[in-house]
Amino acid sequence: MGFLDQLRTMFAGHSGTGRVRIGGPLAVPDAKRALTHVLVQQPLLGMRPVAEALRDLQRETPWLVTYGMDHYFNSPKLVRFQNSGGKQLDVDAIATLHAQPGPLADEVTIQHLLDDIEDRRGHASADAQIGHISVTPVARRTAEVLGGAKAGAAADDAAVRDWLFALLDQIGVIDEVTGGDLKPLADALKPAIGEAEVSAAGLRGAVADALGIADAGLRAALIDQTTATDAYLAAVEILSRHGIEVPETVELA
C-alpha cells in the first residue's frame, strides 16, 4: 500500500466543526486552509525544511499554494525571533525562497495590488468596513504578464503559469473585494483563456483549462469550491518528505 493509500485508509472523513480529518476528500478551500495552518504552526527554527517544502509545493502542487503560507516567514516575526533562545534562525532559507519566482511570490504581489486586503482584515475590528477595491491594478499586471504569451500556449511560459496559479487561488478574493467587477480581469486574461464567463467560477474553469489541468475531479473541485477531492494528499506527502508532520485532524484557521 502506497503512502497516499495509507492516508486515505487511516484518516478518511471529517472531524467536526472547525476541523478536518486528513485522508478523505476535502473541498479545495478546506484543504488549503488545513495545509496553511500546518505550515504556519511550524517551529521557527525549522525554516529550512519549511522553505524547501514550499519550494516543492510550488513545483508539484501549485494549485494548493496560498498567500497565507507566506505568513510563516513575515518580516516582523523574523526580526523578533532571529536570535530567539540564543539560536540563530536560518534566515537565508526564506531569502532564497523569496528570491525565486513562483505562485507564492505572485500571490504576495496580487495582495499588494489589492491594498493588502488580507492583512488589513487581520488587523481590523469585526465591524470594520474595508470598502471597495479596484480590480484595475490586478488586471493591468495580468496584461503585462501575459503580454508576450502565445494564444493557446500561455501556460508554456513559466512566469505566465505561475501568475495563473496565483490568480486561480485569488479569484474568489478579487471577486469579493471588487464587488464582482471581473470584466477587466477577464479581458486581461484573454491571451491565455480566450472568451470566458465573467464570474469567479467561469474564470476558475477557464484558467484551469489554460493550465492544462486534465484531472476531471480536480478541475471540478477547483471550479466548484464545495466539491471535494483527495488530490491534496500529494501535498501532504511533500510535507512528510521534508519531515513536516501533518496531524490526523487539522484546525481550519
Coordinates of N, CA and C in Angstrom, one line a residue:
M1 N 0.9 -1.2 0.0 CA 0.0 0.0 0.0 C 0.9 1.2 0.0
G2 N 0.6 2.2 -0.9 CA 1.4 3.4 -1.0 C 1.1 4.4 0.1
F3 N 1.9 5.5 0.2 CA 1.7 6.5 1.2 C 0.3 7.1 1.2
L4 N -0.1 7.5 0.0 CA -1.4 8.1 -0.2 C -2.6 7.1 0.2
D5 N -2.4 5.9 -0.2 CA -3.4 4.9 0.2 C -3.5 4.7 1.7
Q6 N -2.4 4.7 2.4 CA -2.4 4.6 3.8 C -3.1 5.8 4.5
L7 N -2.9 7.0 3.9 CA -3.6 8.2 4.5 C -5.1 8.0 4.3
R8 N -5.5 7.6 3.1 CA -6.9 7.5 2.9 C -7.6 6.5 3.8
T9 N -6.9 5.4 4.1 CA -7.4 4.4 4.9 C -7.5 4.8 6.4
M10 N -6.4 5.4 6.8 CA -6.3 5.8 8.3 C -7.2 6.9 8.7
F11 N -7.2 8.0 7.8 CA -7.7 9.3 8.3 C -9.0 9.8 7.6
A12 N -9.6 9.0 6.8 CA -10.7 9.5 6.0 C -11.9 10.1 6.8
G13 N -12.4 11.2 6.3 CA -13.6 11.8 6.9 C -13.3 13.1 7.6
H14 N -14.4 13.7 8.1 CA -14.4 15.0 8.7 C -14.4 14.8 10.3
S15 N -14.0 15.8 11.0 CA -13.8 15.7 12.4 C -14.6 16.7 13.2
G16 N -15.7 17.2 12.6 CA -16.4 18.2 13.4 C -16.2 19.6 13.0
T17 N -16.9 20.5 13.6 CA -16.9 21.9 13.3 C -15.5 22.5 13.5
G18 N -15.0 23.2 12.5 CA -13.7 23.9 12.6 C -12.5 23.0 12.4
R19 N -12.7 21.7 12.2 CA -11.5 20.8 12.0 C -11.8 19.9 10.9
V20 N -10.8 19.4 10.2 CA -11.0 18.4 9.1 C -10.1 17.2 9.4
R21 N -10.5 16.1 9.0 CA -9.7 14.9 9.1 C -8.9 14.6 7.8
I22 N -7.6 14.6 7.9 CA -6.8 14.4 6.8 C -6.8 12.9 6.3
G23 N -7.0 12.8 5.0 CA -7.0 11.5 4.4 C -8.2 11.3 3.4
G24 N -9.4 11.8 3.8 CA -10.6 11.7 3.0 C -10.7 12.9 2.1
P25 N -11.6 12.9 1.2 CA -11.8 14.1 0.2 C -12.1 15.3 1.0
L26 N -11.6 16.4 0.6 CA -11.9 17.8 1.2 C -12.1 18.8 0.0
A27 N -13.0 19.7 0.3 CA -13.1 20.9 -0.6 C -11.8 21.6 -0.7
V28 N -11.5 22.1 -1.8 CA -10.2 22.8 -2.0 C -9.9 23.9 -1.0
P29 N -10.9 24.8 -0.7 CA -10.6 25.8 0.3 C -10.3 25.2 1.7
D30 N -10.9 24.1 2.1 CA -10.6 23.5 3.3 C -9.2 22.8 3.3
A31 N -8.9 22.2 2.2 CA -7.5 21.6 2.1 C -6.5 22.7 2.1
K32 N -6.7 23.8 1.5 CA -5.7 24.9 1.5 C -5.6 25.5 2.9
R33 N -6.7 25.7 3.6 CA -6.7 26.2 4.9 C -5.9 25.3 5.9
A34 N -6.2 24.0 5.7 CA -5.6 23.0 6.6 C -4.0 23.0 6.4
L35 N -3.6 22.9 5.1 CA -2.2 22.9 4.8 C -1.5 24.2 5.3
T36 N -2.2 25.3 5.1 CA -1.6 26.6 5.5 C -1.4 26.6 7.0
H37 N -2.4 26.1 7.7 CA -2.4 26.1 9.2 C -1.2 25.2 9.6
V38 N -1.0 24.1 9.0 CA 0.1 23.2 9.4 C 1.4 23.9 9.2
L39 N 1.6 24.6 8.1 CA 2.9 25.3 7.8 C 3.1 26.4 8.7
V40 N 2.1 27.3 9.0 CA 2.4 28.5 9.8 C 2.6 28.1 11.3
Q41 N 2.2 26.9 11.7 CA 2.4 26.4 13.0 C 3.8 25.8 13.3
Q42 N 4.6 25.7 12.2 CA 5.9 25.0 12.4 C 6.8 25.9 13.2
P43 N 7.7 25.2 14.0 CA 8.7 26.0 14.8 C 9.6 26.9 13.9
L44 N 9.9 28.0 14.4 CA 10.7 29.0 13.6 C 12.0 28.4 13.2
L45 N 12.6 27.6 14.1 CA 13.9 27.0 13.9 C 13.9 26.0 12.8
G46 N 12.7 25.7 12.3 CA 12.5 24.8 11.2 C 12.4 25.5 9.8
M47 N 12.9 26.7 9.7 CA 12.7 27.4 8.5 C 13.2 26.7 7.2
R48 N 14.4 26.1 7.3 CA 14.9 25.4 6.2 C 14.0 24.4 5.6
P49 N 13.5 23.4 6.4 CA 12.6 22.4 5.8 C 11.3 23.0 5.3
V50 N 10.8 24.0 6.0 CA 9.5 24.7 5.6 C 9.7 25.3 4.2
A51 N 10.8 26.1 4.1 CA 11.1 26.7 2.8 C 11.3 25.7 1.7
E52 N 12.0 24.6 2.0 CA 12.2 23.6 1.0 C 10.8 22.9 0.6
A53 N 10.0 22.7 1.6 CA 8.7 22.1 1.3 C 7.8 23.1 0.5
L54 N 7.9 24.4 0.8 CA 7.1 25.3 0.0 C 7.6 25.4 -1.4
R55 N 8.9 25.3 -1.6 CA 9.5 25.2 -2.9 C 8.9 24.1 -3.7
D56 N 8.8 22.9 -3.1 CA 8.3 21.7 -3.8 C 6.8 21.8 -4.0
L57 N 6.1 22.4 -3.0 CA 4.7 22.6 -3.2 C 4.4 23.4 -4.5
Q58 N 5.2 24.5 -4.6 CA 5.0 25.3 -5.8 C 5.3 24.6 -7.1
R59 N 6.2 23.7 -7.1 CA 6.6 22.9 -8.3 C 5.6 21.8 -8.6
E60 N 5.2 21.1 -7.5 CA 4.4 19.9 -7.7 C 2.9 20.0 -7.5
T61 N 2.5 20.9 -6.6 CA 1.0 21.1 -6.4 C 0.8 22.6 -6.3
P62 N 1.1 23.4 -7.3 CA 0.9 24.8 -7.2 C -0.5 25.3 -7.0
W63 N -1.5 24.5 -7.3 CA -2.9 24.9 -7.1 C -3.3 24.9 -5.6
L64 N -2.4 24.4 -4.8 CA -2.6 24.4 -3.3 C -1.9 25.5 -2.6
V65 N -1.1 26.3 -3.3 CA -0.3 27.3 -2.6 C -1.2 28.5 -2.3
T66 N -1.1 29.1 -1.1 CA -1.9 30.2 -0.7 C -1.0 31.3 -0.2
Y67 N -1.6 32.5 -0.3 CA -0.9 33.7 0.2 C -0.6 33.5 1.7
G68 N -1.5 32.9 2.5 CA -1.3 32.7 3.9 C -0.1 32.0 4.3
M69 N 0.4 31.1 3.4 CA 1.6 30.3 3.7 C 2.8 31.2 3.9
D70 N 2.8 32.4 3.3 CA 3.9 33.3 3.5 C 4.0 33.9 4.9
H71 N 2.9 33.8 5.6 CA 2.9 34.4 7.0 C 3.9 33.8 7.9
Y72 N 4.2 32.5 7.6 CA 5.3 31.9 8.4 C 6.6 32.7 8.4
F73 N 6.8 33.3 7.3 CA 8.1 34.0 7.1 C 8.0 35.5 7.2
N74 N 6.9 36.0 7.7 CA 6.8 37.5 7.6 C 7.8 38.2 8.4
S75 N 8.2 39.4 7.9 CA 9.3 40.2 8.4 C 9.3 40.5 9.9
P76 N 8.2 40.9 10.5 CA 8.2 41.1 12.0 C 8.6 39.9 12.7
K77 N 8.1 38.7 12.3 CA 8.5 37.5 13.0 C 10.0 37.3 12.9
L78 N 10.5 37.5 11.7 CA 12.0 37.3 11.5 C 12.8 38.2 12.4
V79 N 12.4 39.4 12.5 CA 13.1 40.4 13.3 C 13.1 40.1 14.7
R80 N 11.9 39.7 15.2 CA 11.7 39.4 16.6 C 12.4 38.2 17.1
F81 N 12.4 37.1 16.2 CA 12.9 35.8 16.7 C 14.2 35.4 16.1
Q82 N 14.9 36.3 15.4 CA 16.1 36.0 14.7 C 17.1 35.3 15.6
N83 N 17.2 35.7 16.8 CA 18.1 35.2 17.8 C 17.4 34.6 19.0
S84 N 16.2 34.1 18.8 CA 15.4 33.7 19.9 C 16.1 32.5 20.6
G85 N 16.2 32.5 21.9 CA 16.7 31.4 22.7 C 18.2 31.2 22.4
G86 N 18.9 32.3 21.9 CA 20.3 32.2 21.6 C 20.6 31.4 20.4
K87 N 19.6 31.0 19.6 CA 19.8 30.2 18.4 C 19.5 31.1 17.2
Q88 N 20.5 31.1 16.3 CA 20.3 31.9 15.0 C 19.4 31.2 14.1
L89 N 18.4 31.9 13.6 CA 17.5 31.2 12.6 C 18.1 31.2 11.3
D90 N 17.7 30.3 10.5 CA 18.3 30.1 9.1 C 17.5 31.1 8.2
V91 N 17.8 32.4 8.3 CA 17.1 33.4 7.6 C 17.4 33.3 6.1
D92 N 18.5 32.7 5.8 CA 18.9 32.5 4.3 C 17.9 31.7 3.6
A93 N 17.2 30.8 4.4 CA 16.3 29.9 3.7 C 15.1 30.7 3.1
I94 N 14.6 31.6 3.9 CA 13.5 32.4 3.4 C 14.0 33.4 2.3
A95 N 15.2 34.0 2.5 CA 15.7 34.9 1.5 C 15.8 34.2 0.1
T96 N 16.2 32.9 0.2 CA 16.4 32.1 -1.0 C 15.0 31.8 -1.6
L97 N 14.0 31.5 -0.8 CA 12.7 31.2 -1.2 C 12.1 32.4 -1.9
H98 N 12.2 33.6 -1.3 CA 11.6 34.8 -1.8 C 12.3 35.3 -3.1
A99 N 13.5 34.9 -3.3 CA 14.2 35.3 -4.5 C 13.8 34.5 -5.7
Q100 N 13.1 33.4 -5.5 CA 12.7 32.5 -6.6 C 11.3 32.9 -7.0
P101 N 11.1 33.0 -8.3 CA 9.7 33.2 -8.8 C 8.9 32.0 -8.6
G102 N 7.6 32.3 -8.5 CA 6.6 31.2 -8.3 C 5.3 31.7 -7.9
P103 N 4.3 30.8 -7.8 CA 2.9 31.3 -7.4 C 2.9 32.0 -6.1
L104 N 3.7 31.6 -5.1 CA 3.7 32.3 -3.8 C 4.1 33.8 -3.9
A105 N 5.2 34.0 -4.6 CA 5.6 35.4 -4.8 C 4.5 36.2 -5.6
D106 N 3.9 35.6 -6.5 CA 2.8 36.3 -7.3 C 1.6 36.5 -6.5
E107 N 1.3 35.6 -5.5 CA 0.1 35.9 -4.6 C 0.4 37.0 -3.7
V108 N 1.7 37.2 -3.3 CA 2.0 38.3 -2.5 C 1.9 39.6 -3.3
T109 N 2.3 39.6 -4.6 CA 2.1 40.7 -5.5 C 0.6 41.1 -5.6
I110 N -0.2 40.1 -5.9 CA -1.6 40.3 -6.0 C -2.2 40.9 -4.8
Q111 N -1.8 40.5 -3.6 CA -2.3 41.0 -2.4 C -1.9 42.5 -2.3
H112 N -0.7 42.8 -2.6 CA -0.3 44.2 -2.6 C -1.1 45.1 -3.6
L113 N -1.4 44.5 -4.7 CA -2.3 45.2 -5.7 C -3.7 45.4 -5.2
L114 N -4.1 44.5 -4.3 CA -5.4 44.7 -3.7 C -5.4 45.4 -2.3
D115 N -4.4 46.3 -2.2 CA -4.2 47.1 -1.0 C -4.0 46.2 0.3
D116 N -3.3 45.1 0.1 CA -3.0 44.2 1.2 C -4.3 43.8 2.0
I117 N -5.3 43.4 1.3 CA -6.6 43.2 1.9 C -6.6 42.2 3.0
E118 N -5.9 41.1 2.8 CA -6.0 40.0 3.8 C -5.3 40.5 5.1
D119 N -4.2 41.2 5.0 CA -3.5 41.7 6.2 C -4.4 42.8 6.9
R120 N -5.0 43.6 6.1 CA -5.9 44.6 6.7 C -7.1 44.0 7.4
R121 N -7.6 42.9 6.8 CA -8.7 42.2 7.5 C -8.2 41.6 8.8
G122 N -7.0 41.1 8.8 CA -6.5 40.5 10.0 C -6.3 41.5 11.2
H123 N -6.1 42.8 10.8 CA -5.9 43.8 11.9 C -7.2 44.6 12.1
A124 N -8.2 44.4 11.4 CA -9.4 45.2 11.5 C -10.3 44.6 12.6
S125 N -11.2 45.5 13.1 CA -12.2 45.0 14.1 C -13.3 44.3 13.4
A126 N -14.1 43.6 14.1 CA -15.1 42.7 13.5 C -16.1 43.5 12.6
D127 N -16.4 44.8 13.1 CA -17.4 45.6 12.4 C -16.8 46.6 11.4
A128 N -15.5 46.5 11.2 CA -14.8 47.4 10.3 C -15.2 47.2 8.8
Q129 N -15.4 48.4 8.1 CA -15.7 48.3 6.7 C -14.5 48.5 5.9
I130 N -14.1 47.5 5.1 CA -12.9 47.5 4.3 C -13.1 48.4 3.0
G131 N -14.3 48.4 2.5 CA -14.6 49.2 1.3 C -14.3 48.5 0.0
H132 N -14.7 49.2 -1.1 CA -14.5 48.6 -2.4 C -13.0 48.8 -2.9
I133 N -12.5 47.8 -3.5 CA -11.1 47.9 -4.1 C -11.2 47.7 -5.6
S134 N -10.4 48.5 -6.3 CA -10.4 48.5 -7.7 C -9.7 47.2 -8.3
V135 N -10.3 46.6 -9.3 CA -9.6 45.5 -9.9 C -8.5 45.9 -10.9
T136 N -8.5 47.2 -11.3 CA -7.6 47.7 -12.3 C -6.1 47.3 -12.1
P137 N -5.6 47.5 -10.9 CA -4.1 47.2 -10.8 C -3.9 45.7 -11.1
V138 N -4.7 44.8 -10.6 CA -4.5 43.4 -10.9 C -4.7 43.1 -12.4
A139 N -5.7 43.7 -13.0 CA -5.9 43.5 -14.4 C -4.8 44.0 -15.2
R140 N -4.2 45.2 -14.9 CA -3.1 45.7 -15.6 C -1.9 44.9 -15.5
R141 N -1.6 44.4 -14.2 CA -0.4 43.5 -14.1 C -0.6 42.2 -14.8
T142 N -1.8 41.7 -14.9 CA -2.1 40.4 -15.6 C -1.8 40.7 -17.1
A143 N -2.3 41.8 -17.6 CA -2.0 42.1 -19.0 C -0.5 42.2 -19.3
E144 N 0.3 42.7 -18.4 CA 1.7 42.8 -18.5 C 2.3 41.4 -18.5
V145 N 1.9 40.6 -17.6 CA 2.5 39.2 -17.5 C 2.2 38.4 -18.8
L146 N 0.9 38.6 -19.3 CA 0.5 37.8 -20.5 C 0.8 38.5 -21.8
G147 N 1.5 39.6 -21.7 CA 1.7 40.4 -22.9 C 2.4 39.7 -24.1
G148 N 3.4 38.8 -23.7 CA 4.1 38.1 -24.8 C 3.7 36.7 -25.0
A149 N 2.6 36.3 -24.3 CA 2.1 34.9 -24.4 C 1.5 34.6 -25.7
K150 N 1.7 33.4 -26.2 CA 1.1 33.0 -27.5 C -0.3 32.4 -27.2
A151 N -1.2 32.8 -28.1 CA -2.6 32.3 -27.9 C -2.6 30.8 -27.9
G152 N -3.3 30.2 -26.8 CA -3.4 28.8 -26.7 C -2.3 28.1 -26.1
A153 N -1.2 28.8 -25.8 CA 0.0 28.2 -25.3 C 0.6 29.0 -24.2
A154 N -0.3 29.9 -23.5 CA 0.2 30.8 -22.5 C 0.9 30.1 -21.3
A155 N 0.3 28.9 -20.9 CA 0.9 28.2 -19.8 C 2.2 27.6 -20.0
D156 N 2.7 27.6 -21.3 CA 4.0 27.1 -21.6 C 5.1 28.0 -21.0
D157 N 4.7 29.2 -20.8 CA 5.7 30.2 -20.2 C 5.6 30.1 -18.7
A158 N 6.8 29.9 -18.0 CA 6.8 29.7 -16.6 C 6.2 30.8 -15.8
A159 N 6.6 32.1 -16.2 CA 6.1 33.2 -15.5 C 4.5 33.3 -15.6
V160 N 4.0 33.1 -16.8 CA 2.6 33.1 -17.0 C 1.9 32.0 -16.2
R161 N 2.5 30.8 -16.2 CA 1.9 29.7 -15.5 C 1.8 30.0 -14.0
D162 N 2.9 30.6 -13.4 CA 2.9 30.9 -12.0 C 1.8 32.0 -11.7
W163 N 1.7 33.0 -12.6 CA 0.7 34.0 -12.4 C -0.7 33.4 -12.4
L164 N -0.9 32.5 -13.3 CA -2.3 31.9 -13.5 C -2.6 31.1 -12.2
F165 N -1.7 30.4 -11.7 CA -1.9 29.6 -10.5 C -2.2 30.5 -9.3
A166 N -1.5 31.7 -9.3 CA -1.8 32.6 -8.2 C -3.2 33.2 -8.3
L167 N -3.5 33.5 -9.5 CA -4.9 34.1 -9.8 C -6.0 33.0 -9.5
L168 N -5.7 31.8 -9.8 CA -6.6 30.7 -9.5 C -7.0 30.7 -8.0
D169 N -6.0 30.9 -7.2 CA -6.3 31.0 -5.7 C -6.9 32.2 -5.3
Q170 N -6.6 33.4 -6.0 CA -7.1 34.7 -5.5 C -8.4 35.2 -6.2
I171 N -8.9 34.5 -7.2 CA -10.0 34.9 -7.9 C -11.2 35.2 -7.0
G172 N -11.5 34.3 -6.0 CA -12.6 34.5 -5.1 C -12.4 35.8 -4.3
V173 N -11.2 36.0 -3.8 CA -11.0 37.3 -3.1 C -11.2 38.5 -4.0
I174 N -10.7 38.4 -5.2 CA -10.8 39.5 -6.1 C -12.3 39.8 -6.4
D175 N -13.0 38.7 -6.7 CA -14.5 38.9 -6.9 C -15.2 39.6 -5.8
E176 N -14.8 39.2 -4.5 CA -15.5 39.7 -3.4 C -15.1 41.2 -3.1
V177 N -13.8 41.5 -3.1 CA -13.5 42.9 -2.8 C -13.7 43.9 -3.8
T178 N -13.9 43.4 -5.1 CA -14.2 44.4 -6.2 C -15.7 44.4 -6.5
G179 N -16.5 43.8 -5.7 CA -17.9 43.8 -5.9 C -18.3 43.1 -7.2
G180 N -17.5 42.0 -7.6 CA -17.9 41.3 -8.8 C -17.4 41.9 -10.1
D181 N -16.6 43.0 -10.0 CA -16.1 43.7 -11.2 C -14.9 42.9 -11.8
L182 N -15.3 41.8 -12.4 CA -14.2 40.9 -13.0 C -14.0 41.1 -14.5
K183 N -14.8 41.9 -15.2 CA -14.7 42.1 -16.6 C -13.3 42.6 -17.0
P184 N -12.7 43.6 -16.3 CA -11.3 44.0 -16.7 C -10.3 42.9 -16.6
L185 N -10.5 42.0 -15.6 CA -9.5 40.9 -15.4 C -9.8 39.9 -16.5
A186 N -11.0 39.6 -16.8 CA -11.3 38.6 -17.9 C -10.8 39.1 -19.2
D187 N -10.8 40.4 -19.5 CA -10.3 40.9 -20.7 C -8.8 40.8 -20.7
A188 N -8.1 41.0 -19.6 CA -6.7 40.9 -19.5 C -6.2 39.5 -19.7
L189 N -7.1 38.5 -19.3 CA -6.7 37.1 -19.4 C -7.0 36.5 -20.7
K190 N -7.6 37.2 -21.7 CA -7.9 36.7 -23.0 C -6.8 36.0 -23.7
P191 N -5.5 36.5 -23.7 CA -4.4 35.8 -24.4 C -4.2 34.4 -23.9
A192 N -4.6 34.2 -22.6 CA -4.4 32.8 -22.0 C -5.7 32.0 -22.1
I193 N -6.8 32.6 -21.9 CA -8.1 31.8 -21.7 C -9.1 32.0 -22.8
G194 N -8.9 33.0 -23.7 CA -9.9 33.3 -24.7 C -11.1 33.9 -24.0
E195 N -12.3 33.7 -24.6 CA -13.5 34.2 -24.1 C -14.0 33.3 -22.9
A196 N -14.4 33.9 -21.8 CA -14.8 33.1 -20.7 C -16.0 33.7 -20.0
E197 N -16.8 33.0 -19.3 CA -17.9 33.5 -18.5 C -17.3 34.4 -17.4
V198 N -17.8 35.7 -17.3 CA -17.3 36.6 -16.4 C -17.9 36.4 -15.0
S199 N -17.3 35.4 -14.3 CA -17.7 35.1 -13.0 C -16.6 34.4 -12.3
A200 N -16.6 34.3 -11.0 CA -15.5 33.6 -10.3 C -15.3 32.2 -10.8
A201 N -16.5 31.5 -10.9 CA -16.4 30.1 -11.4 C -16.0 30.0 -12.8
G202 N -16.5 30.9 -13.6 CA -16.2 30.9 -15.1 C -14.7 31.1 -15.3
L203 N -14.1 32.1 -14.6 CA -12.7 32.3 -14.7 C -11.8 31.2 -14.2
R204 N -12.3 30.6 -13.0 CA -11.6 29.5 -12.5 C -11.5 28.3 -13.5
G205 N -12.6 28.1 -14.1 CA -12.7 27.0 -15.1 C -11.8 27.3 -16.3
A206 N -11.8 28.5 -16.8 CA -11.0 28.9 -18.0 C -9.5 28.8 -17.7
V207 N -9.2 29.3 -16.5 CA -7.8 29.3 -16.1 C -7.3 27.9 -15.9
A208 N -8.1 27.0 -15.3 CA -7.8 25.6 -15.1 C -7.5 25.0 -16.4
D209 N -8.4 25.3 -17.4 CA -8.2 24.7 -18.7 C -6.9 25.2 -19.4
A210 N -6.6 26.5 -19.2 CA -5.4 27.1 -19.8 C -4.2 26.5 -19.2
L211 N -4.3 26.1 -17.9 CA -3.1 25.5 -17.2 C -3.0 24.0 -17.5
G212 N -4.0 23.5 -18.3 CA -3.9 22.1 -18.7 C -4.2 21.1 -17.5
I213 N -5.0 21.5 -16.6 CA -5.4 20.6 -15.5 C -6.5 19.6 -16.1
A214 N -6.0 18.4 -16.4 CA -6.8 17.5 -17.1 C -7.6 16.6 -16.2
D215 N -7.2 16.4 -14.9 CA -7.9 15.6 -14.0 C -9.3 16.1 -13.8
A216 N -10.3 15.4 -14.2 CA -11.7 15.9 -14.2 C -12.2 16.2 -12.8
G217 N -11.8 15.3 -11.8 CA -12.2 15.5 -10.4 C -11.6 16.7 -9.8
L218 N -10.3 16.9 -10.1 CA -9.6 18.1 -9.6 C -10.1 19.4 -10.2
R219 N -10.3 19.4 -11.5 CA -10.9 20.5 -12.2 C -12.2 20.9 -11.6
A220 N -13.1 19.9 -11.4 CA -14.4 20.2 -10.8 C -14.3 20.8 -9.4
A221 N -13.3 20.3 -8.6 CA -13.2 20.8 -7.3 C -12.6 22.3 -7.3
L222 N -11.8 22.6 -8.3 CA -11.2 23.9 -8.3 C -12.3 24.9 -8.8
I223 N -13.2 24.5 -9.6 CA -14.2 25.4 -10.1 C -15.3 25.6 -9.0
D224 N -15.9 24.5 -8.6 CA -16.9 24.5 -7.6 C -16.3 24.3 -6.2
Q225 N -16.2 25.3 -5.4 CA -15.5 25.3 -4.2 C -16.1 24.4 -3.1
T226 N -17.2 23.8 -3.4 CA -17.9 22.8 -2.4 C -17.6 21.4 -2.8
T227 N -17.0 21.2 -4.0 CA -16.7 19.8 -4.4 C -15.5 19.3 -3.8
A228 N -15.5 18.1 -3.3 CA -14.4 17.5 -2.5 C -13.4 16.7 -3.4
T229 N -12.1 16.7 -3.1 CA -11.1 15.9 -3.8 C -10.1 15.4 -2.8
D230 N -9.4 14.3 -3.2 CA -8.3 13.9 -2.3 C -7.0 14.2 -3.0
A231 N -7.0 15.0 -4.0 CA -5.7 15.3 -4.7 C -4.8 16.1 -3.8
Y232 N -5.3 16.7 -2.8 CA -4.4 17.5 -1.9 C -3.4 16.5 -1.1
L233 N -3.7 15.2 -1.1 CA -2.8 14.3 -0.4 C -1.4 14.3 -1.0
A234 N -1.3 14.7 -2.2 CA 0.1 14.8 -2.8 C 0.9 15.8 -2.1
A235 N 0.2 16.9 -1.6 CA 0.9 17.9 -0.8 C 1.3 17.4 0.6
V236 N 0.4 16.6 1.2 CA 0.7 16.0 2.5 C 1.9 15.2 2.3
E237 N 2.1 14.4 1.2 CA 3.2 13.6 1.0 C 4.5 14.5 0.9
I238 N 4.4 15.6 0.2 CA 5.5 16.5 0.1 C 6.0 17.0 1.5
L239 N 5.0 17.4 2.3 CA 5.4 17.9 3.6 C 6.1 16.8 4.4
S240 N 5.5 15.6 4.3 CA 6.1 14.4 5.0 C 7.5 14.2 4.6
R241 N 7.8 14.4 3.3 CA 9.1 14.2 2.7 C 10.1 15.1 3.4
H242 N 9.7 16.3 3.8 CA 10.6 17.2 4.4 C 10.5 17.2 6.0
G243 N 9.9 16.1 6.5 CA 9.9 16.0 7.9 C 8.8 16.8 8.6
I244 N 7.9 17.3 7.9 CA 6.8 18.1 8.5 C 5.6 17.2 8.7
E245 N 5.2 17.0 9.9 CA 4.1 16.1 10.2 C 2.8 16.8 10.1
V246 N 1.9 16.1 9.4 CA 0.5 16.6 9.2 C -0.3 15.7 10.2
P247 N -1.0 16.3 11.2 CA -1.7 15.5 12.1 C -3.0 14.9 11.5
E248 N -3.6 14.0 12.2 CA -4.8 13.3 11.7 C -5.9 14.3 11.5
T249 N -6.0 15.3 12.4 CA -7.0 16.3 12.3 C -6.4 17.6 12.3
V250 N -6.9 18.6 11.5 CA -6.2 19.9 11.4 C -7.3 21.0 11.6
E251 N -7.0 22.0 12.4 CA -7.9 23.1 12.6 C -8.0 24.0 11.3
L252 N -9.2 24.4 10.9 CA -9.3 25.3 9.8 C -9.1 26.7 10.3
A253 N -7.9 27.2 10.3 CA -7.6 28.5 10.9 C -8.0 29.6 9.9

